[in-house]
Short mmCIF file of C-alpha atoms in Angstrom, two decimals:
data_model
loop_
_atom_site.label_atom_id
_atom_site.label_comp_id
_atom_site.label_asym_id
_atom_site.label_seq_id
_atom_site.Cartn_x
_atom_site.Cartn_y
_atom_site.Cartn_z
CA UNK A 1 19.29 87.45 -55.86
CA UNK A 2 18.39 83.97 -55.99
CA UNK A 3 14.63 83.61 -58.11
CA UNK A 4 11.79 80.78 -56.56
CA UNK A 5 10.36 78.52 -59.44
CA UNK A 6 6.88 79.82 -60.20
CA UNK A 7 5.83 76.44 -58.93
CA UNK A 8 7.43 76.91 -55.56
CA UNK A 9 5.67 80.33 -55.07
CA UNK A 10 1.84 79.24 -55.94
CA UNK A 11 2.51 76.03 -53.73
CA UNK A 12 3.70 78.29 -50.46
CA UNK A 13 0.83 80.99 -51.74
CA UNK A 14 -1.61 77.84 -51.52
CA UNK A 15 -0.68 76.89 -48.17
CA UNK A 16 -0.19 80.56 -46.53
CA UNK A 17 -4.16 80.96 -47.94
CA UNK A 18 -4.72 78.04 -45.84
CA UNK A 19 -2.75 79.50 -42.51
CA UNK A 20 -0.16 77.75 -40.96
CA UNK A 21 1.06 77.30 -37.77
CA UNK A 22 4.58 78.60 -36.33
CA UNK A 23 6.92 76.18 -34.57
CA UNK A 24 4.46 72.94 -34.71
CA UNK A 25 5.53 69.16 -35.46
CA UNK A 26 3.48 65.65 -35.20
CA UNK A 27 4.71 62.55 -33.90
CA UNK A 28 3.76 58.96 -32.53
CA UNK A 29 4.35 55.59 -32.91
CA UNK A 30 2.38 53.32 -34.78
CA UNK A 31 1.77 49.54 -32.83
CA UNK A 32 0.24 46.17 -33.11
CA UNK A 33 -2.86 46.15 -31.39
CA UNK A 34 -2.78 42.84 -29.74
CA UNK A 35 1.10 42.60 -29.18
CA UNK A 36 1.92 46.00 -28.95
CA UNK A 37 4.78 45.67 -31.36
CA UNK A 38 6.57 48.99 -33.04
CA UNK A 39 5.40 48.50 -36.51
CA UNK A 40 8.25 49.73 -39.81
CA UNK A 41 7.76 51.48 -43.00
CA UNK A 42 3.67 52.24 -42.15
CA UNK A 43 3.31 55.19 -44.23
CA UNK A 44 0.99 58.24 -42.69
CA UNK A 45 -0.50 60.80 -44.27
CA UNK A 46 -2.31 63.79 -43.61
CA UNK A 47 -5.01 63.60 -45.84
CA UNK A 48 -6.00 67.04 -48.31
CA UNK A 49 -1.95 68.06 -47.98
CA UNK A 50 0.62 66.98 -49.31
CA UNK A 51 2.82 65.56 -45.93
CA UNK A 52 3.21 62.29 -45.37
CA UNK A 53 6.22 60.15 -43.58
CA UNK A 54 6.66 56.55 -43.31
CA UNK A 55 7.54 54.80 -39.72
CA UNK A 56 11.17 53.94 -38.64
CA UNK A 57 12.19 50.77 -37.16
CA UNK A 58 10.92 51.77 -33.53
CA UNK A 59 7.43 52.30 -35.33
CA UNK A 60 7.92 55.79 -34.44
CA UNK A 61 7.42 58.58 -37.07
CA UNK A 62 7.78 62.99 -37.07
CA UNK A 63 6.48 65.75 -38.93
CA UNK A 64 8.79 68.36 -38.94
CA UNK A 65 7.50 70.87 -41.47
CA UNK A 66 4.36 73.16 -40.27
CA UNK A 67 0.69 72.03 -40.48
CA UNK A 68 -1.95 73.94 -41.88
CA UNK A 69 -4.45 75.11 -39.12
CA UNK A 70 -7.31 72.92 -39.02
CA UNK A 71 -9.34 69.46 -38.83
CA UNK A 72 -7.39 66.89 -40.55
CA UNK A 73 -7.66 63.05 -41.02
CA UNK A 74 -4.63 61.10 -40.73
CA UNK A 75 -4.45 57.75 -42.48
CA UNK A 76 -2.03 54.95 -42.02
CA UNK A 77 -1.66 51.99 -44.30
CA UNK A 78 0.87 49.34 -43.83
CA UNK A 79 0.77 45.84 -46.47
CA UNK A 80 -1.03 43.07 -43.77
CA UNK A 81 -3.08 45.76 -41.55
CA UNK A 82 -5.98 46.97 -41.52
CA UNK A 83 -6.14 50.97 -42.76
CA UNK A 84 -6.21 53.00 -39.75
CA UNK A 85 -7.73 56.35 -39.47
CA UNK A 86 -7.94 59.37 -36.80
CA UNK A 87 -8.49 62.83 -36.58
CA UNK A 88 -5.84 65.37 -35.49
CA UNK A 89 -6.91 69.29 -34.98
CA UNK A 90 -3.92 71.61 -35.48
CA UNK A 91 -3.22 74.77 -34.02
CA UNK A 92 -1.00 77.63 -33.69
CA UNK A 93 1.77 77.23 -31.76
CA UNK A 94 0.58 74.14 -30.58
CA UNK A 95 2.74 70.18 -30.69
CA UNK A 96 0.62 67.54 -31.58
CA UNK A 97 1.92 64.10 -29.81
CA UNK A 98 0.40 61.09 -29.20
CA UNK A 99 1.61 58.62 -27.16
CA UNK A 100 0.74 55.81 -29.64
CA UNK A 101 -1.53 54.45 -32.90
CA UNK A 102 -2.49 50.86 -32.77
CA UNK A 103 -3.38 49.01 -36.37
CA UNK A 104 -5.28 45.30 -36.68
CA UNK A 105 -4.17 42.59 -38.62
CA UNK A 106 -5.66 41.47 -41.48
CA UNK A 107 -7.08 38.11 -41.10
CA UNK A 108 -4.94 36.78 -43.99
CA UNK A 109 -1.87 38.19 -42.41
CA UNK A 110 -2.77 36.76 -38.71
CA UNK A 111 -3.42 33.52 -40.18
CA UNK A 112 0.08 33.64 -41.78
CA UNK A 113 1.29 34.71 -38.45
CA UNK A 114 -0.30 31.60 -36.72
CA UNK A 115 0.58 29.25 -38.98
CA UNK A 116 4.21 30.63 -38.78
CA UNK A 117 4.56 30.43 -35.16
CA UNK A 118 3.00 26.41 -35.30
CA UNK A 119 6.23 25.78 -37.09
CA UNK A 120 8.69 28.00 -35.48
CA UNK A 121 7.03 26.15 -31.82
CA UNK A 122 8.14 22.80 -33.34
CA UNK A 123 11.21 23.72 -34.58
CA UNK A 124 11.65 24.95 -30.61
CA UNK A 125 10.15 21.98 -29.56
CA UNK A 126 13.01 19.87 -31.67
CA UNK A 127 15.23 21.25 -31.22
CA UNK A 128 14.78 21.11 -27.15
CA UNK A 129 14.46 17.69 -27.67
CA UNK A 130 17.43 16.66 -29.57
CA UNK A 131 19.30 18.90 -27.28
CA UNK A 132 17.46 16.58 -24.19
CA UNK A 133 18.10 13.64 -26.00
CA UNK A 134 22.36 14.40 -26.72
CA UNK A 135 22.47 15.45 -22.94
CA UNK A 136 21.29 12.32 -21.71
CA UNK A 137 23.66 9.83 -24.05
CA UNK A 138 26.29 12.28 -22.90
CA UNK A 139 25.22 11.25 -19.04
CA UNK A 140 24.86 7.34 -20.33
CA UNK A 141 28.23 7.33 -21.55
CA UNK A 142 29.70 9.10 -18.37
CA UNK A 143 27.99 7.12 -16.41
CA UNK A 144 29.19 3.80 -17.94
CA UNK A 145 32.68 5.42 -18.07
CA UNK A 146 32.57 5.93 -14.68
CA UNK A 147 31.68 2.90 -13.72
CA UNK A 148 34.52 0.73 -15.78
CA UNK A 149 36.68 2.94 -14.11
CA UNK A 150 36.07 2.27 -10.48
CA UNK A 151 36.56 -1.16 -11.48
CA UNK A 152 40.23 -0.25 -12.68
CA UNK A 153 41.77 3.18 -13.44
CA UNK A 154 42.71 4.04 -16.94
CA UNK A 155 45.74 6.03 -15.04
CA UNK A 156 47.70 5.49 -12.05
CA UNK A 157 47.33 8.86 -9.76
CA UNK A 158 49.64 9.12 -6.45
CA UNK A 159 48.03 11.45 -3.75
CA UNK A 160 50.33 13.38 -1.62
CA UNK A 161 48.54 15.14 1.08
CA UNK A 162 50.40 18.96 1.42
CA UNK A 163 49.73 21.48 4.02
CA UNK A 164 48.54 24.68 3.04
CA UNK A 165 48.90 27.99 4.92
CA UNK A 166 46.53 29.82 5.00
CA UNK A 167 45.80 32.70 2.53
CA UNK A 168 45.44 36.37 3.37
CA UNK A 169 42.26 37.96 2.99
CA UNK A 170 41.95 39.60 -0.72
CA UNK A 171 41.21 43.25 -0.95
CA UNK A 172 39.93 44.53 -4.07
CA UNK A 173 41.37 47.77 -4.68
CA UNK A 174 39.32 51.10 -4.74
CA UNK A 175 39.66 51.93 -8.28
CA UNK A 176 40.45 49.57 -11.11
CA UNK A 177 42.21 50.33 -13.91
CA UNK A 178 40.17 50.98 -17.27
CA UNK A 179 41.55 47.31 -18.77
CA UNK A 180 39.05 44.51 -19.60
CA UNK A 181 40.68 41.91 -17.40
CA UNK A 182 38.29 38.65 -16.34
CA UNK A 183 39.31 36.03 -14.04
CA UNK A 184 41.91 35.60 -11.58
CA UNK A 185 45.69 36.99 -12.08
CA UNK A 186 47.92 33.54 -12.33
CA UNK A 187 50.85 35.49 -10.21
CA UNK A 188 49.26 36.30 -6.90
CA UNK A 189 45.75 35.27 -7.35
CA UNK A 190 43.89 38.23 -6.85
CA UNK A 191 40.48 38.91 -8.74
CA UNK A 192 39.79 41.48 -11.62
CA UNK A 193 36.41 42.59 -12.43
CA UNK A 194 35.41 43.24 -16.16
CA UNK A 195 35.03 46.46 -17.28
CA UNK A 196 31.21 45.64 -17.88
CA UNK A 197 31.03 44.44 -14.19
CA UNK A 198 32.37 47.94 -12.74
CA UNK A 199 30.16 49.84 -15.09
CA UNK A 200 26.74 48.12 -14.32
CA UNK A 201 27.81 48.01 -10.57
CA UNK A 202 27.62 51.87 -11.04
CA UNK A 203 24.58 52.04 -13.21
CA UNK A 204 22.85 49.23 -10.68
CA UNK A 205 24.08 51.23 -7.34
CA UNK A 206 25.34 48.04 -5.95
CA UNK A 207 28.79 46.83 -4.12
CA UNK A 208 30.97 44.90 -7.29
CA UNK A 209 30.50 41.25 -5.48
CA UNK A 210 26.88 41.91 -6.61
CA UNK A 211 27.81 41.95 -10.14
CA UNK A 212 30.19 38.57 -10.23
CA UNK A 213 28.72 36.83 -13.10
CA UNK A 214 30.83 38.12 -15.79
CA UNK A 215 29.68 36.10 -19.07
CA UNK A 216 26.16 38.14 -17.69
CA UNK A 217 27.15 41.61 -17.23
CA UNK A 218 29.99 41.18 -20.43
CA UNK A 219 27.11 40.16 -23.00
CA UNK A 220 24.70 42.88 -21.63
CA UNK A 221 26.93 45.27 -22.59
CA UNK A 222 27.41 44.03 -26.15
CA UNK A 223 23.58 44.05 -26.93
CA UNK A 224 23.05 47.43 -24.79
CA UNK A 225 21.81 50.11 -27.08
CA UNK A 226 20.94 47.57 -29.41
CA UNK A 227 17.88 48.78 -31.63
CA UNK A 228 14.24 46.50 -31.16
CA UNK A 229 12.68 44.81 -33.95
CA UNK A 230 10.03 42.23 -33.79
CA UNK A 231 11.46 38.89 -34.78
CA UNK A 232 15.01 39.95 -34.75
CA UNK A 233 17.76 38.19 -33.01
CA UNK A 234 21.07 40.20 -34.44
CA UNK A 235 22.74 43.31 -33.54
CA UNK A 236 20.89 45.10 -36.43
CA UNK A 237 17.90 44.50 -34.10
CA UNK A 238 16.30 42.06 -31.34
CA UNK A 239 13.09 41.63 -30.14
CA UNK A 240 12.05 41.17 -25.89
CA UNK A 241 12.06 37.10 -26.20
CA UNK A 242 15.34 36.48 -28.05
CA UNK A 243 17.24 38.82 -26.00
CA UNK A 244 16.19 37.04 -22.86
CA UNK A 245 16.67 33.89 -24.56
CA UNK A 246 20.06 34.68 -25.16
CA UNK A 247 21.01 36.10 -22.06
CA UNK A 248 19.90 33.47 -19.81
CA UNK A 249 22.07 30.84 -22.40
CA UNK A 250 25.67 33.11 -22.39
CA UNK A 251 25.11 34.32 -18.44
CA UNK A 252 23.27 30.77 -16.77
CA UNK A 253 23.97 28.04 -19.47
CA UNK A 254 20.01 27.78 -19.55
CA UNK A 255 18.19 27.12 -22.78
CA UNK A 256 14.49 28.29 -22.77
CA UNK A 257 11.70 29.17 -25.25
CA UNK A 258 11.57 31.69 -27.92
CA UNK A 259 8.98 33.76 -27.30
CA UNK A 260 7.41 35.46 -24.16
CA UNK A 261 4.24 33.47 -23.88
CA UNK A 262 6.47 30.52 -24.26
CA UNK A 263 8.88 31.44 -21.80
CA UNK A 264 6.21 32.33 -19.41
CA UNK A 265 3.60 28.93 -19.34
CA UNK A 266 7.16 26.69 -19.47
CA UNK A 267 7.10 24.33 -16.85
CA UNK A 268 10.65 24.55 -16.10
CA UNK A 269 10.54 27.17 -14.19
CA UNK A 270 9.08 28.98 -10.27
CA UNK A 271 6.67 31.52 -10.84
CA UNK A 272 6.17 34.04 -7.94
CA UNK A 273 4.66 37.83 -7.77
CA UNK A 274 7.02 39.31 -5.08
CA UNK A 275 8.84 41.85 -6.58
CA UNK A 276 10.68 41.28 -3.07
CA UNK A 277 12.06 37.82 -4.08
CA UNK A 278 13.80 39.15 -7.15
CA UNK A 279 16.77 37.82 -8.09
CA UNK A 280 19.32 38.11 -10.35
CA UNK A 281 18.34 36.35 -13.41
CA UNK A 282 14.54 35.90 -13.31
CA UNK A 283 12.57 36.66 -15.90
CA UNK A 284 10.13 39.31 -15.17
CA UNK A 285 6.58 38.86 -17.49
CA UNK A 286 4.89 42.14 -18.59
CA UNK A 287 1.14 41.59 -19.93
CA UNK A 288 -1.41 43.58 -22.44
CA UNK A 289 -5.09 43.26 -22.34
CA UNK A 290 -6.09 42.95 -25.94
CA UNK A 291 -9.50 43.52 -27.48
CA UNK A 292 -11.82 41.34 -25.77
CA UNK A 293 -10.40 42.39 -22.05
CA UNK A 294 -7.87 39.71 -21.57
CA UNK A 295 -4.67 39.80 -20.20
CA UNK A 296 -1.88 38.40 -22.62
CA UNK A 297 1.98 38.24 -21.88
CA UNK A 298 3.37 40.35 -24.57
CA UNK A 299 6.84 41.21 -22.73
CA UNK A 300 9.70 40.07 -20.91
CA UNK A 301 12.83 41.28 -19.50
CA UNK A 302 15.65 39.85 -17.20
CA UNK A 303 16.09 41.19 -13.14
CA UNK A 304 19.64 42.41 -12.60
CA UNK A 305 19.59 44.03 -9.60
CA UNK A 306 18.07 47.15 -7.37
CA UNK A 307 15.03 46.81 -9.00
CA UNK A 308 16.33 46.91 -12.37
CA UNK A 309 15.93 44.44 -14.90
CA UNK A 310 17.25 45.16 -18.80
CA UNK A 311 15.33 44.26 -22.21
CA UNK A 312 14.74 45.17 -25.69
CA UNK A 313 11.87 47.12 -25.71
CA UNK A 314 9.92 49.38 -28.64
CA UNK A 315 9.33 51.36 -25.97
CA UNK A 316 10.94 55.11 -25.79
CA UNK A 317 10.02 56.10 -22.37
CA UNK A 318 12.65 57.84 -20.47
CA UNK A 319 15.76 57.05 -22.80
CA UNK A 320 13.60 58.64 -26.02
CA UNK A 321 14.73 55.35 -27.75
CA UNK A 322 14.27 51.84 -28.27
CA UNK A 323 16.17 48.89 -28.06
CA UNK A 324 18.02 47.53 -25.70
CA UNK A 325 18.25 49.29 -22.06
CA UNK A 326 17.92 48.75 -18.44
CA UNK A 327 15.01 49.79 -16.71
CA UNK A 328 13.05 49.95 -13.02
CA UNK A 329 10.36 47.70 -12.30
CA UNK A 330 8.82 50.49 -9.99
CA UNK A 331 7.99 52.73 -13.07
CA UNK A 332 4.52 53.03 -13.20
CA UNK A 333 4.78 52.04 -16.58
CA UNK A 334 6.53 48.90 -15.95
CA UNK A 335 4.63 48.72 -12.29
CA UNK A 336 1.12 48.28 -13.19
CA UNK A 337 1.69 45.87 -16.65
CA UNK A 338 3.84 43.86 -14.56
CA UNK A 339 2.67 39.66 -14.20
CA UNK A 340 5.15 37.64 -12.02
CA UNK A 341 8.72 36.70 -12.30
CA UNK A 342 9.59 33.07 -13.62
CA UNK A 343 13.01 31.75 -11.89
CA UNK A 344 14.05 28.87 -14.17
CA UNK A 345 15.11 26.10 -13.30
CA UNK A 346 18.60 24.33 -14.47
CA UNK A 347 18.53 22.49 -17.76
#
């Protein structure tokens, strides 16, 4: 028979004098108040006992082990917030779950913050230009090129007008085999669809000719299931702003801004409200009203189709995890924080 330490009995006599409930966890997230960011490695505590569990990189945190019965205060401290502090009452029998716990800045850390995003803007803002600035000696030179050459061809080129039947209409065929091919099939011509294209023609519930930008629907489904995490921009985790940032550079060749109030008051692109006039590739703004009642842009995610649109999101609803993930603008959630869409326009 296997003997408890001594230790190990007074601590469980301790807590059964106390009376604990059967079958009960805790669990929330912890968030920025203003941006509604998941926040990492906040520890929480139940103060008078000895549980406590620290945050994972969704913000999210769990207590598995039974609470004692009672009115408890639960702290959470995280280095560049403010302390936080609520009251839970436990129960028998009874979950505790809260949807979320927001946490303040510290004004030392938002200044930090500010003063961080003043540089990262003019980094942006330089690199934008020197990207501007190549495109346009790139346009000089072909332009210049151009015309030295309708003055007299660097190559003699014979034209020898052919007659062409014809082609047959192309059928696609009703099942494709399970081979990423992309392009067009150099023997007879005939189109193949990506195995990301088929997939997210399923998931979307629309025909494959929908679904025809492949660089679009092939990088999606690299980054999907991707975890969030503010500031990131790798596969270890990405935040709303990058993701769409990236997409709209591998699926549209368009550069824009890194973050989503950036993205959202750049003049280079049509904003509109209609969810009707949705297309594919518009970025679709998502807003939080922050302490004082006003309504900031602290999202953004990128229409597919169907009402769809997919982003990286701290966010757990219907999945039960973060990251990266294709949801439907008509979710209430979605529905009521929703701004406008922003079509961009070509760079």
């Amino acid at each position: 028979m296997k003997i408890l330490p001594t230790s190990f009995l007074l601590m469980l006599l301790f807590f059964t004098s106390l009376g604990w409930a059967q079958n009960l966890d805790f669990e929330s997230e912890i968030r920025e108040e203003k941006s509604g960011d998941a926040i990492p490695g906040a520890l929480v505590t139940i103060e008078g006992t000895v549980l406590a569990a620290k945050t994972d990189q969704s913000g999210a945190f769990k207590f598995d082990a039974p609470l004692p019965v009672g009115d408890f205060t639960v702290s959470v401290v995280k280095e560049g917030f403010e302390n936080t502090y609520f009251l839970i009452k436990s129960e028998p029998d009874v979950r505790i779950v809260i949807d979320y716990v927001e946490m303040e800045l510290t004004r030392e850390e938002a200044l930090r913050r500010k003063k961080e995003k003043i540089t990262l803007d003019k980094e942006e803002k330089k690199i934008l230009k020197e990207a501007k600035k190549a495109s346009k000696e790139k346009e000089k030179e072909l332009a210049k090129q151009t015309k030295r050459l309708k003055r007299k061809n660097s190559v003699d080129v014979a034209y020898d007008r052919v007659v062409v039947d014809e082609p047959a209409p192309v059928s696609l065929p009703t099942s494709v085999p399970a081979v990423s091919r992309v392009g067009v099939d150099e023997d007879n011509g005939d189109e193949f669809y990506s195995d990301a294209q088929i997939k997210y023609s399923k998931i979307l519930g629309v025909p494959l000719d929908k679904v025809s930008n492949k660089d679009l629907y092939n990088e999606i489904d690299k980054w999907m299931g991707t975890p969030y995490l503010y500031g990131g921009s790798t596969k270890n985790g990405i935040d709303c702003s990058a993701f769409s940032q990236l997409l709209l550079l591998k699926g549209f060749d368009i550069y824009i801004e890194r973050t989503a109030e950036t993205q959202y008051s750049s003049l280079n692109q049509y904003p509109f409200t209609l969810i009707d006039s949705l297309a594919e590739g518009d970025l679709l703004y998502f807003y939080k009203t922050d302490e004082n009642g006003e309504e900031k842009i602290s999202h953004v995610g990128v229409y597919l189709h169907n009402n769809k649109f997919v982003h990286s999101t701290g966010s757990k609803r219907n999945t039960g995890k973060n990251g990266v993930k294709i949801s439907d603008i008509t979710d209430p959630y979605w529905f009521k924080r929703f701004v406008s869409g922003g079509r961009r326009k070509s760079n």
